[in-house]
Short mmCIF file of C-alpha atoms and ligand atoms in Angstrom, two decimals:
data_model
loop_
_atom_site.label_atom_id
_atom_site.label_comp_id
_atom_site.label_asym_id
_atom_site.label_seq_id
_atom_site.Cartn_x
_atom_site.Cartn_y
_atom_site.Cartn_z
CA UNK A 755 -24.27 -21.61 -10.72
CA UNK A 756 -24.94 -18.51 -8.68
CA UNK A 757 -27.08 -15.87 -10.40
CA UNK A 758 -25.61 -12.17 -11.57
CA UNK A 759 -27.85 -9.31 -11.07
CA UNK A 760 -27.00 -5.36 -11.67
CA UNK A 761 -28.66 -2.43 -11.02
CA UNK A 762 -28.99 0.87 -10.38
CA UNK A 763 -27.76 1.92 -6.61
CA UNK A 764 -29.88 3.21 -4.36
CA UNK A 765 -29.53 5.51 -1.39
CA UNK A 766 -29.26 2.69 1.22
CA UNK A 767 -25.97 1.36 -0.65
CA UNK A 768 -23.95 4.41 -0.37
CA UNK A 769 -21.61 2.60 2.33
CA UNK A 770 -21.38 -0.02 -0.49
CA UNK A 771 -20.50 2.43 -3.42
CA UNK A 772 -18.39 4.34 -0.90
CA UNK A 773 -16.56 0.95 -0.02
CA UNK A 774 -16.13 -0.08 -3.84
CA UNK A 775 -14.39 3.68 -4.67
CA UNK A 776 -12.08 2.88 -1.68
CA UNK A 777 -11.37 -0.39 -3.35
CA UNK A 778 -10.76 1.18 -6.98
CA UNK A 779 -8.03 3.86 -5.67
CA UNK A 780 -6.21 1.32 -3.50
CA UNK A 781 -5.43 -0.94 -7.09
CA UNK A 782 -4.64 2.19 -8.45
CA UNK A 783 -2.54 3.07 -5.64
CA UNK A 784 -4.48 6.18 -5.17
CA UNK A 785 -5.75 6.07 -2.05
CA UNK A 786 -4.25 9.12 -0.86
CA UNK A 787 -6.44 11.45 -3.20
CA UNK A 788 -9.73 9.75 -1.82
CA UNK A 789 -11.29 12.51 0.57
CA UNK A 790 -14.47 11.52 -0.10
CA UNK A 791 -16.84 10.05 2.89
CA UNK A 792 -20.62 8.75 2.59
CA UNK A 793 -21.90 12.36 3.78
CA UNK A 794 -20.43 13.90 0.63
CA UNK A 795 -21.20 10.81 -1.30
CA UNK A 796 -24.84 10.75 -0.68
CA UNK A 797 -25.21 14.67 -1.48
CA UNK A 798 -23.49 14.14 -4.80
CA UNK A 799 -25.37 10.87 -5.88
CA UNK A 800 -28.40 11.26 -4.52
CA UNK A 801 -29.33 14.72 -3.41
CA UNK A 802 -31.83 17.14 -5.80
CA UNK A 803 -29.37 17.01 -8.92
CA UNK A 804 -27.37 13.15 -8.70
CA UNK A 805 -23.93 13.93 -10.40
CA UNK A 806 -23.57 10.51 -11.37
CA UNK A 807 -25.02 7.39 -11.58
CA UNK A 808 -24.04 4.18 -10.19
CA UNK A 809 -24.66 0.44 -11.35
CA UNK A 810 -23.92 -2.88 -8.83
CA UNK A 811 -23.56 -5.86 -9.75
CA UNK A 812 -24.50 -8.87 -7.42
CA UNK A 813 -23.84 -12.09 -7.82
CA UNK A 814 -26.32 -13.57 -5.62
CA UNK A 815 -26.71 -11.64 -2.71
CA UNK A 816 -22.81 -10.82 -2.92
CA UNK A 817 -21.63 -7.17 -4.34
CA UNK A 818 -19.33 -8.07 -7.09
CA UNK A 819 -18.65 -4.94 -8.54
CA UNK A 820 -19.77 -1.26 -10.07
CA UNK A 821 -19.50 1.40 -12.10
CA UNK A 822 -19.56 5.17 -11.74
CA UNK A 823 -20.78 7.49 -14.93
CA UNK A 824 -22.36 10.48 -16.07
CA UNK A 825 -23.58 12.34 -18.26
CA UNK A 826 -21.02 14.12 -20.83
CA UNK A 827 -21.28 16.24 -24.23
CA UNK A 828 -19.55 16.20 -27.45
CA UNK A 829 -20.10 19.49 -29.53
CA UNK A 830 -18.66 17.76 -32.43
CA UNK A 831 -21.38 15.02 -32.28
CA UNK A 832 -24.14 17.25 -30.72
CA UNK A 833 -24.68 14.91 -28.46
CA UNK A 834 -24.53 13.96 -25.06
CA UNK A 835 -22.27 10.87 -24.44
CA UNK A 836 -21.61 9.10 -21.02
CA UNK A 837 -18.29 9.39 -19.31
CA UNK A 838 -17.26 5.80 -16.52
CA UNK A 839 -15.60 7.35 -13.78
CA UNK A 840 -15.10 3.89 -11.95
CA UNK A 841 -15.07 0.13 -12.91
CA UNK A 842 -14.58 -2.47 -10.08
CA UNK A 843 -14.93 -6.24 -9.81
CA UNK A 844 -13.81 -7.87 -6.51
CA UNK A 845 -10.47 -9.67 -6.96
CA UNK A 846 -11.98 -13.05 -6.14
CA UNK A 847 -14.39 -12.70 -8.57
CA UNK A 848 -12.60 -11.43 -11.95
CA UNK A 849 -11.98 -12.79 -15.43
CA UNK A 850 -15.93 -14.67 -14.58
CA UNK A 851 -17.38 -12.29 -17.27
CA UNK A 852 -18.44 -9.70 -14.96
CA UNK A 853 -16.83 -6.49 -15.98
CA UNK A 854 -18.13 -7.09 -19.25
CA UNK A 855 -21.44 -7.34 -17.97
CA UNK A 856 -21.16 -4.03 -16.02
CA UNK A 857 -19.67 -2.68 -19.71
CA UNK A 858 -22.52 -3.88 -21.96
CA UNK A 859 -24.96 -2.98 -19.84
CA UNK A 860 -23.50 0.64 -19.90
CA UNK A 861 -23.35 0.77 -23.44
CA UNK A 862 -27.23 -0.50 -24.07
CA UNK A 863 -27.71 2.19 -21.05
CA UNK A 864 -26.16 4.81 -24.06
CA UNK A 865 -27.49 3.56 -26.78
CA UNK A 866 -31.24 3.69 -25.16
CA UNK A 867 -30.53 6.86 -24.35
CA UNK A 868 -29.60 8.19 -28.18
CA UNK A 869 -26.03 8.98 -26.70
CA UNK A 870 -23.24 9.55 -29.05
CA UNK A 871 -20.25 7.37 -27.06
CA UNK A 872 -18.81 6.32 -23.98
CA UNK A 873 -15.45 7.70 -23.20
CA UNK A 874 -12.98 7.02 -20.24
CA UNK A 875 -9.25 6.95 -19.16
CA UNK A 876 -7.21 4.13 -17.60
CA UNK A 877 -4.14 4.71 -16.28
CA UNK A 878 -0.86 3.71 -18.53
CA UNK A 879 0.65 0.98 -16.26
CA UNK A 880 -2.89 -1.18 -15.82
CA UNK A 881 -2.49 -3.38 -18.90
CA UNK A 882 -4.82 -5.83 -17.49
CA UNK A 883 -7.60 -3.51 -17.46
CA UNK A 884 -6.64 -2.07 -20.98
CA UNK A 885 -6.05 -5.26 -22.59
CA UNK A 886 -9.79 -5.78 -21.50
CA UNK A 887 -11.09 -2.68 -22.71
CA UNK A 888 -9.45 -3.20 -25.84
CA UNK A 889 -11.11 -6.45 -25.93
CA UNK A 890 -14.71 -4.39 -25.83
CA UNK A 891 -13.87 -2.92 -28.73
CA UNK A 892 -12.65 0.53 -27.27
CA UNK A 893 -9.83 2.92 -28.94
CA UNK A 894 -7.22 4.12 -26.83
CA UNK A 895 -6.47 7.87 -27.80
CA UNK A 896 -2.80 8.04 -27.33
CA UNK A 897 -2.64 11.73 -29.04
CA UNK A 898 -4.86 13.22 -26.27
CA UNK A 899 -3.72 14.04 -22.44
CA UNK A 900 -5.88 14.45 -19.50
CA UNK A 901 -5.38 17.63 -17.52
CA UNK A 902 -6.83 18.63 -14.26
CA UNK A 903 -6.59 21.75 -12.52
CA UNK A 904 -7.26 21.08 -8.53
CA UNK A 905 -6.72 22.47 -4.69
CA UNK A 906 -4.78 25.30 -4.80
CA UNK A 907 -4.36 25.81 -8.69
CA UNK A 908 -8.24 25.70 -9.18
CA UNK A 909 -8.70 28.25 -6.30
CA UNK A 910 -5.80 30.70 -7.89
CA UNK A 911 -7.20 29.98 -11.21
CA UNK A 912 -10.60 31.24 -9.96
CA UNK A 913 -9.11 34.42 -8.30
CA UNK A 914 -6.86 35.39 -11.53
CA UNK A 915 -7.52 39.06 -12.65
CA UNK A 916 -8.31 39.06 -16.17
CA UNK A 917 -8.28 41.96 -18.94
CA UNK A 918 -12.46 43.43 -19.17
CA UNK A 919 -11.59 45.28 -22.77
CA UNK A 920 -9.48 44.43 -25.45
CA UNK A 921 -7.72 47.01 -27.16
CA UNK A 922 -8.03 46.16 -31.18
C1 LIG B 622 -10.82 -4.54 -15.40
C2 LIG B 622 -11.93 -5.31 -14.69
C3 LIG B 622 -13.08 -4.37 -14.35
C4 LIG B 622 -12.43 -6.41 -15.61
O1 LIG B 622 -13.48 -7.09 -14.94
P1 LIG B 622 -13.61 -8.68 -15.03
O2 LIG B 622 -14.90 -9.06 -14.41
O3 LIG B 622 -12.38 -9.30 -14.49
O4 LIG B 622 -13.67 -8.85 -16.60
P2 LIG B 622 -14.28 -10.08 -17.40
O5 LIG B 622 -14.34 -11.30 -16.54
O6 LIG B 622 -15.54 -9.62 -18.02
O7 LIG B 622 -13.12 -10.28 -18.44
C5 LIG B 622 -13.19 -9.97 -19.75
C6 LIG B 622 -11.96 -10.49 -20.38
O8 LIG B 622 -10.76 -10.02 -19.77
C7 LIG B 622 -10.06 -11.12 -19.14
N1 LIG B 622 -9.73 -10.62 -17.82
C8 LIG B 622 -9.82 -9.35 -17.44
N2 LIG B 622 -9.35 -9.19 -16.20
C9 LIG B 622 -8.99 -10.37 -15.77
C10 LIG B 622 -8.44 -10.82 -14.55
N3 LIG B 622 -8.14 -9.99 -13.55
N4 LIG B 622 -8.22 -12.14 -14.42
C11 LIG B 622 -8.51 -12.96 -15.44
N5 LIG B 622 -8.99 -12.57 -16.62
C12 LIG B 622 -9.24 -11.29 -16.80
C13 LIG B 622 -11.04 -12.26 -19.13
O9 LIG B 622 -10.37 -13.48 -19.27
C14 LIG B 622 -11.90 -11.97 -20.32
O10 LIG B 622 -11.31 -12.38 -21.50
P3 LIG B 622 -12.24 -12.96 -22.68
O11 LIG B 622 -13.25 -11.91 -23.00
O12 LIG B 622 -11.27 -13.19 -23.78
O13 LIG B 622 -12.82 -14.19 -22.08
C15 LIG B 622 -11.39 -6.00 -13.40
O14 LIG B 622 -10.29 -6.80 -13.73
C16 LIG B 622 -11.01 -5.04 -12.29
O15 LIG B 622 -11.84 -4.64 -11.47
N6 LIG B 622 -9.73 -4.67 -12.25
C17 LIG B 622 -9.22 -3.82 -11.18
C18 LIG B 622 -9.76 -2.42 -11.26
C19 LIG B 622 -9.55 -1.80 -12.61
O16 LIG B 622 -8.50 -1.91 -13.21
N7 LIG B 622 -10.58 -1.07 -13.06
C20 LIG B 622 -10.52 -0.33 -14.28
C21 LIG B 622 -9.97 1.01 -14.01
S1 LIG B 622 -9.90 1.98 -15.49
#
């Protein structure tokens, strides 16, 4: 029996953190969208204001796995909630109860906190990873849709003249 440990990353695993993100978007065949590299990494995690927090999970000395979140807000709950952004376990080392651990210890990380809920998407065709989350006791909402503005739609967006009066 080898011992799991998780905790919070630090600045010296951002190659780590960088290499599990690399991981996620290949199984989601994504890999193409991935721009990121540790420079911008270690700004965004770990500069004055982190963006996001990051949990590994070792068992023994080996990384296993992690999971990317951050801080979110619902106005209908007045409260802030936390949104996972990534959820990894190495393929050798699945279905050993890891990504649950990663999961609970996210949820006692929201509930400590007073947060209101933890929210996150998965795409449609990865049944194994929403059979799992159903598992946890998560809801899928199949009435909302994600949207995304990005690249050259975000910069238009930005640059769009709008009205300054309304005539009523
Ligand atoms: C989804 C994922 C994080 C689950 O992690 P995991 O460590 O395999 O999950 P667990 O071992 O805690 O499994 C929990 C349950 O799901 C089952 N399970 C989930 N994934 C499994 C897998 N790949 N192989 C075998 N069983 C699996 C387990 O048998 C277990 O069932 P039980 O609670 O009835 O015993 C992991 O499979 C993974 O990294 N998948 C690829 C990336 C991914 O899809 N991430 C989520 C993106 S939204």
């Amino acid at each position: 029996m080898t011992s799991l440990r998780i905790r919070f990353a630090a600045e010296q695993d951002v190659s780590l953190v960088l290499a599990f993100i690399r991981k996620l978007a290949e199984y989601e065949k994504l890999s193409h969208d991935v721009v990121v590299d540790e420079e911008s990494l270690r700004a965004s995690l770990f500069g004055a204001t982190p963006a996001a927090e990051v949990l590994l999970a070792f068992i023994g000395d080996e990384p296993a796995g992690f999971a990317v979140y951050f801080r979110n807000f619902s106005t209908f709950l007045g409260r802030p909630g936390i949104y996972l952004e990534d959820l990894f376990v190495e393929p050798g080392l699945r279905g050993k109860g890891i990504g649950t651990a990663l999961l609970v210890h996210l949820a006692k990380v929201c509930v400590e906190r007073g947060y209101g809920r933890l929210n996150w998407a998965v795409l449609d065709w990865n049944q194994t990873a929403i059979d799992f989350y159903k598992r946890m006791g998560a809801v899928l909402l199949d009435q909302w849709t994600i949207c995304r503005v990005s690249g050259h739609a975000l910069k238009r967006l930005a640059e769009r003249n709008v009205i300054s009066s309304v005539t009523l």
